[in-house]
XYZ file of C-alpha atoms in Angstrom:
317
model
C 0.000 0.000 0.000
C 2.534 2.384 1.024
C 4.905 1.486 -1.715
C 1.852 2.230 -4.619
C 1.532 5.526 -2.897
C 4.762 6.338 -3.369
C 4.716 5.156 -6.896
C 1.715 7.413 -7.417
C 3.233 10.619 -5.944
C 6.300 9.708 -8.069
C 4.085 9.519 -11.316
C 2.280 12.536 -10.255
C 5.371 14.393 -9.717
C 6.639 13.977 -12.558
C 3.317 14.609 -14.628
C 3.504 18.025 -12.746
C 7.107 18.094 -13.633
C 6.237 17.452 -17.547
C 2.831 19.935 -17.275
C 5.170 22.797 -15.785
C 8.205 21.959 -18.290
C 5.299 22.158 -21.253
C 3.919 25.363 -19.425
C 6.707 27.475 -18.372
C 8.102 29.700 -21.593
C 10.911 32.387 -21.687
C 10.448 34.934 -23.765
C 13.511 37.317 -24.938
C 14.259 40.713 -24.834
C 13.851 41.398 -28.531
C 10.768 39.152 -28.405
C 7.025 39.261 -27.907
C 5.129 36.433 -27.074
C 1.948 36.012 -28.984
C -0.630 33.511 -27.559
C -3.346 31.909 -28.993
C -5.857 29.882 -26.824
C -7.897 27.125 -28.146
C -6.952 28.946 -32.115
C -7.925 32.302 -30.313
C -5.885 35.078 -30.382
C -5.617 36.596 -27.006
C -5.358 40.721 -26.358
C -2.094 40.295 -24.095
C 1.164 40.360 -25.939
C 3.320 38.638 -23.752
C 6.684 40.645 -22.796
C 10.114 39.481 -22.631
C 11.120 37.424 -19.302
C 9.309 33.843 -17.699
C 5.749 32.811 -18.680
C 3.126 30.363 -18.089
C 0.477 28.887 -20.513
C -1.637 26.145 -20.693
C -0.099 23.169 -22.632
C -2.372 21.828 -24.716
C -4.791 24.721 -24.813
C -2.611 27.414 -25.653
C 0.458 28.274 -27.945
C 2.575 30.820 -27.538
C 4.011 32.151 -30.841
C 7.528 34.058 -30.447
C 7.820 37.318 -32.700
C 11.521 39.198 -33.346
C 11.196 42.763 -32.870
C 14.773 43.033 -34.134
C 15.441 45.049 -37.849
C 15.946 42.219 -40.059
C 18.146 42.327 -42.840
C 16.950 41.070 -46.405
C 18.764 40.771 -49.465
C 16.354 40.752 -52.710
C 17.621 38.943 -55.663
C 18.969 40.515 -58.381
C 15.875 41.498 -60.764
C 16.579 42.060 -64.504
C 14.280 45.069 -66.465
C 14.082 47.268 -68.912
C 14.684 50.885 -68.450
C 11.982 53.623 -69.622
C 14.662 54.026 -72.050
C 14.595 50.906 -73.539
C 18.313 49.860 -72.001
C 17.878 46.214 -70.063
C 19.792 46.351 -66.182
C 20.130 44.000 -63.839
C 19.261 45.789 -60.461
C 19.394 44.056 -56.623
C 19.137 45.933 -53.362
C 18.476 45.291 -49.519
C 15.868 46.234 -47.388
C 15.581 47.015 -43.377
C 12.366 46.537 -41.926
C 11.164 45.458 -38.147
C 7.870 44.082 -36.883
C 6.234 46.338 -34.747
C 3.191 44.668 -34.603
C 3.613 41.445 -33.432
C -0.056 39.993 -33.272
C -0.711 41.435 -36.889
C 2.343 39.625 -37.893
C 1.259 36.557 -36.639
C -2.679 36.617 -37.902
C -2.431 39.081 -40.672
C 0.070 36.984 -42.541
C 1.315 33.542 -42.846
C 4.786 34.452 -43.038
C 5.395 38.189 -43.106
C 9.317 37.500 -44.296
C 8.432 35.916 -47.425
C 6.137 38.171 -48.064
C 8.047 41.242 -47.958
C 11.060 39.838 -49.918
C 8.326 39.449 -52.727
C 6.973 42.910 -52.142
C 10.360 43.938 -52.613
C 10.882 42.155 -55.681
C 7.771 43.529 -57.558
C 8.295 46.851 -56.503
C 11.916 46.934 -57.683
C 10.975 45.680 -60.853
C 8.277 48.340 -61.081
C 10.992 51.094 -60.204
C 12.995 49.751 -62.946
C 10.233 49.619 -65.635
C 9.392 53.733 -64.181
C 12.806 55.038 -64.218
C 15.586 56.134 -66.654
C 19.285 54.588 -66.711
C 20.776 58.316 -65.500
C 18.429 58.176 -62.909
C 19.223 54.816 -61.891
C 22.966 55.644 -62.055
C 23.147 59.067 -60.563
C 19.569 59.669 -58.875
C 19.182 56.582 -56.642
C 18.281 58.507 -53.141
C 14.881 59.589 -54.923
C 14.255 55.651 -56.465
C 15.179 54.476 -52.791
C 12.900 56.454 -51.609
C 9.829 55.582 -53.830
C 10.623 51.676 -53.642
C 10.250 52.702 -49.914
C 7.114 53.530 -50.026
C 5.655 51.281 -52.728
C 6.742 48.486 -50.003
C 5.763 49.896 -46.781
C 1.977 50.618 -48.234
C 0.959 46.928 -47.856
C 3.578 45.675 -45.209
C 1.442 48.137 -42.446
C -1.670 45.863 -42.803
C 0.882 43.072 -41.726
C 2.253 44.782 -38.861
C 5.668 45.495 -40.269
C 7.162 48.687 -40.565
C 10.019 48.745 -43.966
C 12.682 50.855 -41.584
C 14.985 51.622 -44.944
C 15.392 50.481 -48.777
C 18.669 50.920 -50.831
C 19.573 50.068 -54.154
C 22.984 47.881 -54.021
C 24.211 47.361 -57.439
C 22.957 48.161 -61.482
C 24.477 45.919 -63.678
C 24.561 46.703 -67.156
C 25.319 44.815 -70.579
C 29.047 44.491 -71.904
C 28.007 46.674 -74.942
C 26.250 49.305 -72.658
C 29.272 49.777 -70.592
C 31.341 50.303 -73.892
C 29.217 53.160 -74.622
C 29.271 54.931 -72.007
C 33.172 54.299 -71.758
C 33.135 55.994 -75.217
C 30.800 59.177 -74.068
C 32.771 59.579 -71.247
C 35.983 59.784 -73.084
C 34.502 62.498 -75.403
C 33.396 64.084 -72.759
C 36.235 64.322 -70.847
C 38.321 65.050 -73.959
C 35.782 67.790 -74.807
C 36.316 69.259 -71.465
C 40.039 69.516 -71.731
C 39.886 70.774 -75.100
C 37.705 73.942 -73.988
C 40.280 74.407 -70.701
C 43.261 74.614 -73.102
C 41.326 76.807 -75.728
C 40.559 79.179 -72.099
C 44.377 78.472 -71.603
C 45.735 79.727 -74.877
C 43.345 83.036 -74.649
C 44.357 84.191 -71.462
C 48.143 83.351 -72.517
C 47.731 84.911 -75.711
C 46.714 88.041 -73.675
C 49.411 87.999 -71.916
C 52.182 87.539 -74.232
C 50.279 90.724 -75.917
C 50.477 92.966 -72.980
C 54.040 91.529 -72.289
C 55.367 92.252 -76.321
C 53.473 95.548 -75.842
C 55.174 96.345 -72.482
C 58.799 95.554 -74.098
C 58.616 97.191 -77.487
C 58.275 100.364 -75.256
C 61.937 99.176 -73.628
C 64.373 98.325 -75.596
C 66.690 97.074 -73.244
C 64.175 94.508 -71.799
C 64.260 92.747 -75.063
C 68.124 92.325 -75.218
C 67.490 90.976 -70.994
C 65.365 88.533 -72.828
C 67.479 87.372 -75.312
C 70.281 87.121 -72.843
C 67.708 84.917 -70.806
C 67.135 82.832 -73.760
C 70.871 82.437 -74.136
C 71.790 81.439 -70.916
C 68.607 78.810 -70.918
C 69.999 77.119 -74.149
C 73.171 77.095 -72.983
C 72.625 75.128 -69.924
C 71.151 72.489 -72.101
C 74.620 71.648 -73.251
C 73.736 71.196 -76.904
C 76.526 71.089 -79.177
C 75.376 73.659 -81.236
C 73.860 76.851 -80.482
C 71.612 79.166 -82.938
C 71.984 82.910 -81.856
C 68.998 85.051 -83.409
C 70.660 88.030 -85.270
C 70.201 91.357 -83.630
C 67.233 93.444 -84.895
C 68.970 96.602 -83.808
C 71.806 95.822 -86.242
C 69.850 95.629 -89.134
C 68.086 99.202 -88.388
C 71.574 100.074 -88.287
C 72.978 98.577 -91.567
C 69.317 100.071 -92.893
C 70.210 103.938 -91.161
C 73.795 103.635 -92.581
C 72.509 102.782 -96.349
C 70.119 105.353 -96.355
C 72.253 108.960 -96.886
C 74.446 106.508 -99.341
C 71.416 105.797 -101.754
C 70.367 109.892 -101.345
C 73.665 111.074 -102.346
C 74.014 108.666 -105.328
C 70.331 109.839 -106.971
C 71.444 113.596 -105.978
C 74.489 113.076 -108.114
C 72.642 111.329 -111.132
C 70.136 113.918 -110.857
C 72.455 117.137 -111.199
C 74.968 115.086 -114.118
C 72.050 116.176 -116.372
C 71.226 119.477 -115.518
C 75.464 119.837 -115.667
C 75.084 118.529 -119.219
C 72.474 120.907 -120.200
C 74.916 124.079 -118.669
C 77.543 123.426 -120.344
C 75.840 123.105 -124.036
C 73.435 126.026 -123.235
C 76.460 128.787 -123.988
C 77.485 127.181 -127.234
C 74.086 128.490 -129.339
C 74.775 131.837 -128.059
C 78.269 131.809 -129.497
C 77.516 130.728 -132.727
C 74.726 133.468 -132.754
C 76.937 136.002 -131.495
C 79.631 135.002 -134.664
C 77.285 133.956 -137.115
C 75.996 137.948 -137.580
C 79.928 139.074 -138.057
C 80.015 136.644 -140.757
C 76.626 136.488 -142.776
C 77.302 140.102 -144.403
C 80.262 139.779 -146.425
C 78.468 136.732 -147.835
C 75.065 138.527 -148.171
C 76.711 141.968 -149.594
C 78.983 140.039 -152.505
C 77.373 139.759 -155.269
C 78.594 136.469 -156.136
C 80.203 133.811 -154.317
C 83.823 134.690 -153.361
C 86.233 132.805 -152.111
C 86.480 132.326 -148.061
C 89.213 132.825 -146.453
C 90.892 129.673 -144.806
C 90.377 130.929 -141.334
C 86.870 131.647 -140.979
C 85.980 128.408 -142.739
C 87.714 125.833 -140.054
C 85.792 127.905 -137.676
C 82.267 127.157 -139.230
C 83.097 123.628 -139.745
C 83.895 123.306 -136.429
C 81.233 124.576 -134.652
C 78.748 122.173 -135.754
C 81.292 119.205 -134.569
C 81.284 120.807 -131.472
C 77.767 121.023 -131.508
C 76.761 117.620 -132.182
């Protein structure tokens, strides 16, 4: 008798042992414990620490509260501009929620990673490559919100959404290799066309500056000397001095004056010395044209006067 009694206290020792091990539940600090009696949900949201329920007639369903993580796959799409990317990105999101999360939804994980999958492909379909490239705090944004809309209903708030990666196709990335080489050699073509105006400028003001001193450009050529000379080149090329040549040029000048001042008085010299000679044979010819005019018929002329009027036209041509 005594020894079923204690066989009976044992048994029902350790059923209590068993009923509190099934009852007794520890719930974590980033937990909540949702319970559901008899497929009821109950209003109290267990907290984190020890709990008791009912085995058999209620379940306790553990929630994270933690921000979870969640990769979405890589999702291939056309651009608005007709240019096919392959874009993936991560989301943050937390339950905050936790009986909506359990009832609302079967499994509110799965569910957003496919909420996040639609929507990105939706994003891609809406937006431009530039804007995927350049302009992803505004997409992040909008695929934000295009998620969170449904994932309130199941208790879940989307905490952040960013775009990871846009892959684009071999040929597409050749492209733009090529635009961005023009562009860039656009850009240094216009900064060296700048360059050579402001230079050009210069060296303007700077020739117009010298020509006024003529000493500062024989302190540049002695500059330029000295700098080609402490190349050590074999041979050296001196530039010939402009002030020499205006010399050579002053020096020629009274030269070439003199010379057409003496072949223009050789002719009126010429002209001097034959102007006197008409005179003279006017002044003779009169001494001589009576005797020939008064005889009556041709005499003979003396010797003398004859040489001289043969010789006065010799002298005269």
């Amino acid at each position: 008798m005594v020894q079923e009694l204690v066989v009976a206290l044992v048994a029902a020792a350790s059923v209590g042992v068993v009923y509190v091990a099934a009852a007794a539940k520890i719930v974590k600090q980033y937990e909540r414990g949702v319970v559901l009696r008899l497929g009821r949900l109950r209003n109290d949201v267990r907290g984190p620490g020890f709990t008791m329920v009912l085995p058999g007639i209620e379940r306790l369903h553990k929630v994270n509260m933690q921000i979870v993580t969640m990769p979405v796959p890589a999702q291939d799409g056309i651009t608005r501009d007709n240019v096919t990317v392959r874009v993936d990105a991560v989301i943050y999101f937390k339950v905050v929620d936790a009986a909506s999360a359990v009832v609302e939804v079967e499994d509110y994980q799965f569910a957003v990673s496919q909420m996040a999958q639609t929507s990105l492909r939706s994003i891609i379909g809406k937006s431009d490559l530039d804007d995927l490239l350049s302009n992803r705090e505004k997409l992040n944004q909008g695929l934000e919100l295009m998620i969170d809309s449904p994932a309130v209903g199941w208790g879940v708030q989307i905490d952040r959404v960013e775009i990871k990666d846009v892959s684009l196709p071999e040929t597409m990335k050749r492209s733009m290799a090529r635009q961005a080489e023009a562009d860039r050699e656009r850009r240094a073509r216009v900064i060296n066309a700048d360059a050579e105006l402001q230079a050009s400028k210069k060296l303007a003001e700077a020739a117009k500056q010298m020509s006024s001193q003529p000493a500062a450009l024989q302190l540049r050529l002695l500059q330029t000397v000295v700098a080609v000379a402490a190349e050590k080149n074999s041979t050296l090329v001196l530039p010939f001095p402009v002030e020499l040549l205006r010399f050579l040029e002053r020096a020629q000048q009274p030269v070439s004056t003199q010379q057409q001042a003496q072949l223009q008085a050789q002719p009126q010299r010429q002209q001097s010395q034959q102007q006197p000679q008409p005179e003279q044979q006017q002044s003779q010819s009169p001494q001589q044209q009576p005797p020939v005019m008064s005889a009556p018929a041709p005499a003979p002329t003396p010797p003398g006067p004859a040489r001289v009027t043969r010789s006065k036209p010799l002298a005269r041509h």
